[in-house]
PDB file of C-alpha atoms in Angstrom:
ATOM      1  CA  VAL A 191     100.399  76.380 109.790  1.00  0.00           C
ATOM      2  CA  THR A 192     101.916  77.701 106.560  1.00  0.00           C
ATOM      3  CA  ALA A 193     103.210  80.920 108.098  1.00  0.00           C
ATOM      4  CA  ILE A 194     106.018  79.250 110.084  1.00  0.00           C
ATOM      5  CA  PRO A 195     107.639  77.386 107.097  1.00  0.00           C
ATOM      6  CA  VAL A 196     107.343  80.516 104.953  1.00  0.00           C
ATOM      7  CA  LEU A 197     108.966  82.548 107.708  1.00  0.00           C
ATOM      8  CA  CYS A 198     111.803  80.002 108.038  1.00  0.00           C
ATOM      9  CA  ILE A 199     112.379  80.071 104.277  1.00  0.00           C
ATOM     10  CA  ALA A 200     112.459  83.867 104.326  1.00  0.00           C
ATOM     11  CA  VAL A 201     114.959  83.915 107.194  1.00  0.00           C
ATOM     12  CA  THR A 202     117.161  81.324 105.491  1.00  0.00           C
ATOM     13  CA  SER A 203     117.024  83.182 102.200  1.00  0.00           C
ATOM     14  CA  SER A 204     117.850  86.453 103.918  1.00  0.00           C
ATOM     15  CA  SER A 205     120.823  84.864 105.733  1.00  0.00           C
ATOM     16  CA  ARG A 206     122.114  83.290 102.534  1.00  0.00           C
ATOM     17  CA  HIS A 207     121.817  86.605 100.717  1.00  0.00           C
ATOM     18  CA  ALA A 208     123.752  88.327 103.506  1.00  0.00           C
ATOM     19  CA  VAL A 209     126.534  85.713 103.270  1.00  0.00           C
ATOM     20  CA  VAL A 210     126.762  86.148  99.509  1.00  0.00           C
ATOM     21  CA  GLN A 211     126.927  89.911  99.888  1.00  0.00           C
ATOM     22  CA  LEU A 212     129.672  89.589 102.510  1.00  0.00           C
ATOM     23  CA  HIS A 213     131.582  87.183 100.276  1.00  0.00           C
ATOM     24  CA  ARG A 214     131.425  89.595  97.336  1.00  0.00           C
ATOM     25  CA  ALA A 215     132.395  92.549  99.519  1.00  0.00           C
ATOM     26  CA  LEU A 216     135.452  90.675 100.779  1.00  0.00           C
ATOM     27  CA  LEU A 217     136.560  89.802  97.232  1.00  0.00           C
ATOM     28  CA  ALA A 218     136.027  93.369  96.040  1.00  0.00           C
ATOM     29  CA  SER A 219     138.101  94.808  98.905  1.00  0.00           C
ATOM     30  CA  LEU A 220     141.194  92.712  98.140  1.00  0.00           C
ATOM     31  CA  HIS A 221     143.983  94.349  96.128  1.00  0.00           C
ATOM     32  CA  ASP A 222     145.368  90.967  95.025  1.00  0.00           C
ATOM     33  CA  HIS A 223     143.937  89.364  91.899  1.00  0.00           C
ATOM     34  CA  ILE A 224     141.613  86.555  93.070  1.00  0.00           C
ATOM     35  CA  ALA A 225     139.953  83.832  90.999  1.00  0.00           C
ATOM     36  CA  ILE A 226     137.917  80.856  92.244  1.00  0.00           C
ATOM     37  CA  LEU A 227     137.957  77.735  90.076  1.00  0.00           C
ATOM     38  CA  ASP A 228     136.024  74.485  90.236  1.00  0.00           C
ATOM     39  CA  GLY A 229     137.509  70.997  90.086  1.00  0.00           C
ATOM     40  CA  ARG A 230     137.692  71.091  86.282  1.00  0.00           C
ATOM     41  CA  GLY A 231     139.617  74.368  86.204  1.00  0.00           C
ATOM     42  CA  ILE A 232     136.672  76.518  85.116  1.00  0.00           C
ATOM     43  CA  VAL A 233     136.591  80.019  86.587  1.00  0.00           C
ATOM     44  CA  LEU A 234     133.578  80.437  88.871  1.00  0.00           C
ATOM     45  CA  GLU A 235     134.214  83.923  90.196  1.00  0.00           C
ATOM     46  CA  VAL A 236     136.843  86.677  90.105  1.00  0.00           C
ATOM     47  CA  ASN A 237     137.283  89.940  91.981  1.00  0.00           C
ATOM     48  CA  ASN A 238     137.552  93.405  90.462  1.00  0.00           C
ATOM     49  CA  ALA A 239     141.368  93.394  90.582  1.00  0.00           C
ATOM     50  CA  TRP A 240     141.534  90.159  88.556  1.00  0.00           C
ATOM     51  CA  ARG A 241     138.939  91.489  86.105  1.00  0.00           C
ATOM     52  CA  ARG A 242     140.817  94.746  85.496  1.00  0.00           C
ATOM     53  CA  PHE A 243     144.099  92.884  84.973  1.00  0.00           C
ATOM     54  CA  ALA A 244     142.461  90.386  82.611  1.00  0.00           C
ATOM     55  CA  GLU A 245     141.110  93.240  80.488  1.00  0.00           C
ATOM     56  CA  SER A 246     144.654  94.535  79.817  1.00  0.00           C
ATOM     57  CA  PRO A 247     145.620  93.873  76.180  1.00  0.00           C
ATOM     58  CA  ASP A 248     149.343  93.537  76.955  1.00  0.00           C
ATOM     59  CA  VAL A 249     149.219  90.407  79.156  1.00  0.00           C
ATOM     60  CA  PRO A 250     149.432  86.785  77.938  1.00  0.00           C
ATOM     61  CA  PRO A 251     146.131  85.191  76.863  1.00  0.00           C
ATOM     62  CA  TYR A 252     146.003  82.659  79.704  1.00  0.00           C
ATOM     63  CA  LYS A 253     146.111  85.551  82.193  1.00  0.00           C
ATOM     64  CA  ARG A 254     143.013  87.089  80.597  1.00  0.00           C
ATOM     65  CA  VAL A 255     140.589  84.329  81.540  1.00  0.00           C
ATOM     66  CA  GLN A 256     137.251  85.467  82.978  1.00  0.00           C
ATOM     67  CA  VAL A 257     134.241  83.791  84.587  1.00  0.00           C
ATOM     68  CA  GLY A 258     133.217  80.732  82.555  1.00  0.00           C
ATOM     69  CA  ASP A 259     136.643  80.225  80.931  1.00  0.00           C
ATOM     70  CA  ASN A 260     138.705  77.082  81.524  1.00  0.00           C
ATOM     71  CA  TYR A 261     141.984  78.205  83.100  1.00  0.00           C
ATOM     72  CA  LEU A 262     143.475  74.715  82.899  1.00  0.00           C
ATOM     73  CA  GLU A 263     142.943  74.536  79.137  1.00  0.00           C
ATOM     74  CA  ALA A 264     144.209  78.086  78.607  1.00  0.00           C
ATOM     75  CA  LEU A 265     147.320  77.319  80.660  1.00  0.00           C
ATOM     76  CA  GLY A 266     148.028  74.107  78.763  1.00  0.00           C
ATOM     77  CA  GLU A 267     147.548  75.780  75.376  1.00  0.00           C
ATOM     78  CA  ALA A 268     149.916  78.603  76.311  1.00  0.00           C
ATOM     79  CA  GLY A 269     152.557  76.101  77.434  1.00  0.00           C
ATOM     80  CA  GLU A 270     152.256  74.182  74.162  1.00  0.00           C
ATOM     81  CA  ASN A 271     152.719  77.443  72.247  1.00  0.00           C
ATOM     82  CA  GLY A 272     156.058  78.083  73.947  1.00  0.00           C
ATOM     83  CA  ASP A 273     155.051  80.299  76.892  1.00  0.00           C
ATOM     84  CA  THR A 274     157.727  79.467  79.477  1.00  0.00           C
ATOM     85  CA  GLY A 275     155.758  81.121  82.295  1.00  0.00           C
ATOM     86  CA  ALA A 276     152.731  78.922  81.643  1.00  0.00           C
ATOM     87  CA  ALA A 277     154.982  75.864  81.426  1.00  0.00           C
ATOM     88  CA  ARG A 278     156.380  76.684  84.898  1.00  0.00           C
ATOM     89  CA  VAL A 279     152.924  77.122  86.438  1.00  0.00           C
ATOM     90  CA  MET A 280     151.260  74.095  84.820  1.00  0.00           C
ATOM     91  CA  PRO A 281     152.763  71.260  86.932  1.00  0.00           C
ATOM     92  CA  GLY A 282     152.161  73.017  90.264  1.00  0.00           C
ATOM     93  CA  PHE A 283     148.657  74.141  89.320  1.00  0.00           C
ATOM     94  CA  SER A 284     147.695  70.656  88.142  1.00  0.00           C
ATOM     95  CA  SER A 285     149.006  69.076  91.344  1.00  0.00           C
ATOM     96  CA  VAL A 286     146.846  71.350  93.530  1.00  0.00           C
ATOM     97  CA  LEU A 287     143.802  70.963  91.282  1.00  0.00           C
ATOM     98  CA  GLY A 288     144.231  67.186  91.430  1.00  0.00           C
ATOM     99  CA  ARG A 289     144.572  67.295  95.253  1.00  0.00           C
ATOM    100  CA  VAL A 290     148.118  65.931  95.122  1.00  0.00           C
ATOM    101  CA  ARG A 291     149.243  68.922  97.174  1.00  0.00           C
ATOM    102  CA  ASN A 292     147.455  71.699  99.016  1.00  0.00           C
ATOM    103  CA  ARG A 293     149.478  74.714  97.918  1.00  0.00           C
ATOM    104  CA  PHE A 294     151.804  75.943  95.202  1.00  0.00           C
ATOM    105  CA  GLU A 295     153.431  79.335  94.645  1.00  0.00           C
ATOM    106  CA  VAL A 296     155.788  80.810  92.083  1.00  0.00           C
ATOM    107  CA  GLU A 297     157.281  84.226  91.329  1.00  0.00           C
ATOM    108  CA  TYR A 298     157.764  85.496  87.802  1.00  0.00           C
ATOM    109  CA  ASP A 299     158.488  88.655  85.790  1.00  0.00           C
ATOM    110  CA  LEU A 300     155.986  90.152  83.376  1.00  0.00           C
ATOM    111  CA  ASP A 301     157.521  92.317  80.666  1.00  0.00           C
ATOM    112  CA  ARG A 302     154.966  95.001  79.793  1.00  0.00           C
ATOM    113  CA  PRO A 303     155.543  98.008  77.509  1.00  0.00           C
ATOM    114  CA  GLY A 304     157.787 100.468  79.313  1.00  0.00           C
ATOM    115  CA  ARG A 305     158.135  98.516  82.564  1.00  0.00           C
ATOM    116  CA  LEU A 306     159.053  95.170  84.074  1.00  0.00           C
ATOM    117  CA  GLU A 307     156.632  93.902  86.706  1.00  0.00           C
ATOM    118  CA  ARG A 308     157.102  91.197  89.323  1.00  0.00           C
ATOM    119  CA  TYR A 309     154.262  88.935  90.478  1.00  0.00           C
ATOM    120  CA  GLN A 310     153.693  86.011  92.810  1.00  0.00           C
ATOM    121  CA  LEU A 311     151.043  83.429  91.977  1.00  0.00           C
ATOM    122  CA  ASN A 312     149.578  81.327  94.799  1.00  0.00           C
ATOM    123  CA  VAL A 313     147.415  78.297  94.083  1.00  0.00           C
ATOM    124  CA  GLU A 314     145.540  76.894  97.092  1.00  0.00           C
ATOM    125  CA  ALA A 315     143.131  73.986  97.312  1.00  0.00           C
ATOM    126  CA  LEU A 316     139.502  75.025  97.789  1.00  0.00           C
ATOM    127  CA  GLY A 317     137.672  73.405 100.703  1.00  0.00           C
ATOM    128  CA  ARG A 318     134.811  71.945  98.646  1.00  0.00           C
ATOM    129  CA  ALA A 319     133.674  68.370  98.254  1.00  0.00           C
ATOM    130  CA  ASP A 320     133.936  68.581  94.451  1.00  0.00           C
ATOM    131  CA  GLY A 321     137.352  70.219  94.556  1.00  0.00           C
ATOM    132  CA  GLY A 322     138.582  73.455  93.085  1.00  0.00           C
ATOM    133  CA  VAL A 323     141.315  75.995  93.752  1.00  0.00           C
ATOM    134  CA  ILE A 324     141.792  79.647  94.626  1.00  0.00           C
ATOM    135  CA  LEU A 325     144.257  81.636  92.545  1.00  0.00           C
ATOM    136  CA  ARG A 326     145.823  84.695  94.158  1.00  0.00           C
ATOM    137  CA  ARG A 327     148.141  86.868  92.080  1.00  0.00           C
ATOM    138  CA  THR A 328     150.109  89.495  94.043  1.00  0.00           C
ATOM    139  CA  ASP A 329     151.922  92.449  92.494  1.00  0.00           C
ATOM    140  CA  LEU A 330     155.462  92.504  93.951  1.00  0.00           C
ATOM    141  CA  THR A 331     156.797  95.218  91.641  1.00  0.00           C
ATOM    142  CA  ALA A 332     157.008  97.952  94.287  1.00  0.00           C
ATOM    143  CA  ARG A 333     158.530  95.574  96.842  1.00  0.00           C
ATOM    144  CA  ARG A 334     161.071  94.319  94.306  1.00  0.00           C
ATOM    145  CA  GLN A 335     162.005  97.881  93.350  1.00  0.00           C
ATOM    146  CA  ALA A 336     162.479  98.765  97.016  1.00  0.00           C
ATOM    147  CA  GLN A 337     164.745  95.729  97.447  1.00  0.00           C
ATOM    148  CA  LEU A 338     166.841  96.728  94.414  1.00  0.00           C
ATOM    149  CA  GLU A 339     167.171 100.288  95.724  1.00  0.00           C
ATOM    150  CA  ALA A 340     168.172  99.000  99.161  1.00  0.00           C
ATOM    151  CA  GLU A 341     170.808  96.732  97.602  1.00  0.00           C
ATOM    152  CA  GLU A 342     172.173  99.649  95.550  1.00  0.00           C
ATOM    153  CA  GLN A 343     172.373 101.835  98.667  1.00  0.00           C
ATOM    154  CA  ARG A 344     174.153  99.027 100.487  1.00  0.00           C
ATOM    155  CA  ARG A 345     176.704  98.763  97.657  1.00  0.00           C
ATOM    156  CA  VAL A 346     177.262 102.538  97.724  1.00  0.00           C
ATOM    157  CA  LEU A 347     177.780 102.511 101.495  1.00  0.00           C
ATOM    158  CA  SER A 348     180.147  99.557 101.191  1.00  0.00           C
ATOM    159  CA  HIS A 349     182.165 101.426  98.553  1.00  0.00           C
ATOM    160  CA  LEU A 350     182.343 104.553 100.717  1.00  0.00           C
ATOM    161  CA  ALA A 351     183.477 102.445 103.661  1.00  0.00           C
ATOM    162  CA  ARG A 352     186.292 100.950 101.570  1.00  0.00           C
ATOM    163  CA  VAL A 353     187.386 104.407 100.424  1.00  0.00           C
ATOM    164  CA  SER A 354     187.406 105.563 104.050  1.00  0.00           C
ATOM    165  CA  VAL A 355     189.545 102.579 105.050  1.00  0.00           C
ATOM    166  CA  LEU A 356     191.997 103.403 102.263  1.00  0.00           C
ATOM    167  CA  GLY A 357     192.318 106.937 103.608  1.00  0.00           C
ATOM    168  CA  GLN A 358     193.121 105.586 107.059  1.00  0.00           C
ATOM    169  CA  LEU A 359     195.676 103.166 105.619  1.00  0.00           C
ATOM    170  CA  SER A 360     197.338 105.689 103.310  1.00  0.00           C
ATOM    171  CA  GLY A 361     200.598 105.644 105.329  1.00  0.00           C
ATOM    172  CA  ALA A 362     200.863 101.864 105.209  1.00  0.00           C
ATOM    173  CA  LEU A 363     200.008 101.818 101.508  1.00  0.00           C
ATOM    174  CA  ALA A 364     202.682 104.415 100.759  1.00  0.00           C
ATOM    175  CA  HIS A 365     205.200 102.250 102.615  1.00  0.00           C
ATOM    176  CA  GLU A 366     204.114  99.178 100.610  1.00  0.00           C
ATOM    177  CA  LEU A 367     204.793 101.060  97.368  1.00  0.00           C
ATOM    178  CA  ASN A 368     207.947 102.858  98.495  1.00  0.00           C
ATOM    179  CA  GLN A 369     209.739  99.625  99.371  1.00  0.00           C
ATOM    180  CA  PRO A 370     209.705  98.021  95.893  1.00  0.00           C
ATOM    181  CA  LEU A 371     210.230 101.387  94.164  1.00  0.00           C
ATOM    182  CA  ALA A 372     213.255 102.170  96.329  1.00  0.00           C
ATOM    183  CA  SER A 373     214.638  98.678  95.695  1.00  0.00           C
ATOM    184  CA  ILE A 374     214.194  99.132  91.937  1.00  0.00           C
ATOM    185  CA  ALA A 375     216.038 102.457  92.047  1.00  0.00           C
ATOM    186  CA  SER A 376     218.910 100.968  94.078  1.00  0.00           C
ATOM    187  CA  ASN A 377     219.278  97.968  91.788  1.00  0.00           C
ATOM    188  CA  ALA A 378     219.207 100.177  88.686  1.00  0.00           C
ATOM    189  CA  GLN A 379     221.995 102.368  90.115  1.00  0.00           C
ATOM    190  CA  ALA A 380     224.028  99.266  90.961  1.00  0.00           C
ATOM    191  CA  ALA A 381     223.547  97.966  87.426  1.00  0.00           C
ATOM    192  CA  GLN A 382     224.814 101.275  86.000  1.00  0.00           C
ATOM    193  CA  ILE A 383     227.977 100.976  88.122  1.00  0.00           C
ATOM    194  CA  LEU A 384     228.546  97.385  86.996  1.00  0.00           C
ATOM    195  CA  LEU A 385     228.124  98.329  83.347  1.00  0.00           C
ATOM    196  CA  ARG A 386     230.963 100.848  83.630  1.00  0.00           C
ATOM    197  CA  ARG A 387     233.358  98.109  84.704  1.00  0.00           C
ATOM    198  CA  LYS A 388     235.417  96.284  82.114  1.00  0.00           C
ATOM    199  CA  PRO A 389     234.556  93.486  81.708  1.00  0.00           C
ATOM    200  CA  ALA A 390     230.974  93.712  83.051  1.00  0.00           C
ATOM    201  CA  ASP A 391     229.836  91.046  85.530  1.00  0.00           C
ATOM    202  CA  LEU A 392     226.980  89.528  83.529  1.00  0.00           C
ATOM    203  CA  GLY A 393     225.993  87.126  86.334  1.00  0.00           C
ATOM    204  CA  GLU A 394     225.593  89.981  88.806  1.00  0.00           C
ATOM    205  CA  LEU A 395     223.703  92.037  86.230  1.00  0.00           C
ATOM    206  CA  ASN A 396     221.329  89.145  85.629  1.00  0.00           C
ATOM    207  CA  ALA A 397     220.654  88.850  89.382  1.00  0.00           C
ATOM    208  CA  ILE A 398     219.996  92.604  89.598  1.00  0.00           C
ATOM    209  CA  LEU A 399     217.534  92.477  86.693  1.00  0.00           C
ATOM    210  CA  HIS A 400     215.761  89.531  88.345  1.00  0.00           C
ATOM    211  CA  ASP A 401     215.343  91.586  91.533  1.00  0.00           C
ATOM    212  CA  ILE A 402     214.036  94.564  89.547  1.00  0.00           C
ATOM    213  CA  VAL A 403     211.381  92.405  87.861  1.00  0.00           C
ATOM    214  CA  ALA A 404     210.316  90.903  91.221  1.00  0.00           C
ATOM    215  CA  ASP A 405     210.017  94.353  92.832  1.00  0.00           C
ATOM    216  CA  ASP A 406     208.080  95.657  89.859  1.00  0.00           C
ATOM    217  CA  GLN A 407     205.605  92.764  90.145  1.00  0.00           C
ATOM    218  CA  ARG A 408     205.213  93.440  93.861  1.00  0.00           C
ATOM    219  CA  ALA A 409     204.408  97.126  93.207  1.00  0.00           C
ATOM    220  CA  SER A 410     201.961  96.129  90.445  1.00  0.00           C
ATOM    221  CA  GLN A 411     200.125  93.773  92.811  1.00  0.00           C
ATOM    222  CA  VAL A 412     199.714  96.569  95.376  1.00  0.00           C
ATOM    223  CA  ILE A 413     198.285  98.895  92.699  1.00  0.00           C
ATOM    224  CA  ARG A 414     195.916  96.222  91.338  1.00  0.00           C
ATOM    225  CA  ARG A 415     194.595  95.509  94.818  1.00  0.00           C
ATOM    226  CA  LEU A 416     194.079  99.222  95.443  1.00  0.00           C
ATOM    227  CA  ARG A 417     192.118  99.541  92.215  1.00  0.00           C
ATOM    228  CA  ALA A 418     190.003  96.503  93.123  1.00  0.00           C
ATOM    229  CA  LEU A 419     189.290  97.988  96.554  1.00  0.00           C
ATOM    230  CA  LEU A 420     188.292 101.354  95.070  1.00  0.00           C
ATOM    231  CA  LYS A 421     186.143  99.833  92.343  1.00  0.00           C
ATOM    232  CA  ARG A 422     182.391 100.021  92.904  1.00  0.00           C
ATOM    233  CA  GLY A 423     180.658  96.666  92.951  1.00  0.00           C
ATOM    234  CA  GLU A 424     179.785  93.707  95.107  1.00  0.00           C
ATOM    235  CA  ALA A 425     182.410  92.850  97.710  1.00  0.00           C
ATOM    236  CA  LYS A 426     183.743  89.299  97.507  1.00  0.00           C
ATOM    237  CA  LEU A 427     184.935  87.680 100.709  1.00  0.00           C
ATOM    238  CA  GLN A 428     187.579  84.962 100.695  1.00  0.00           C
ATOM    239  CA  PRO A 429     189.851  83.402 103.321  1.00  0.00           C
ATOM    240  CA  THR A 430     193.438  84.624 103.608  1.00  0.00           C
ATOM    241  CA  ASP A 431     196.455  83.763 105.721  1.00  0.00           C
ATOM    242  CA  ALA A 432     197.328  86.861 107.786  1.00  0.00           C
ATOM    243  CA  ARG A 433     200.538  85.393 109.236  1.00  0.00           C
TER     244      ARG A 433
END
């Protein structure tokens, strides 16, 4: 009579132990930093990645919480002490912990000695009757660096493309510069002829000087636009009337 209940208890205990072992194995295998909190914000369990990060001396105190610590209190204290990162996280974290929303995420930079790291923090409601949340912190540093390198390569390729276009348009550009320069030379020669006359035609000279200034400004605009096109940097698009 007693053997069957004892056997059932043993089977149940063995199954529960297997589930716990599977749960711990899953947490240990994750590269993200994982922490499980109860409805009061107290840390119930963390994985190895979270534990190693929390043991680093160069991270803010509220990121060093371990099992048994109150993350909510640590976050609030850091915000009151002027930590802008904690102040950003606090409203979203509190809303998920209070079941106002199911999920919250935020990206932030962590300035550590010798390097700048990028992280994403996800806060998700825990499916328990008494509440709680799961914190998942993901290191985005490598992905961010790859994005920056890709953007730099794109800027370099864009600059090379503009230089190539300038080479193809060299004839047209030379014509754009030759026109105002030739006009300046012609007007200057005409002014020299007028100055040799007695008396000099001041009205005509004034008109010639006006034309010289206008042609000079036109040539300057062409040169400025060439320099802007050759300059390395982000291309800025804007509408223009091609008529």
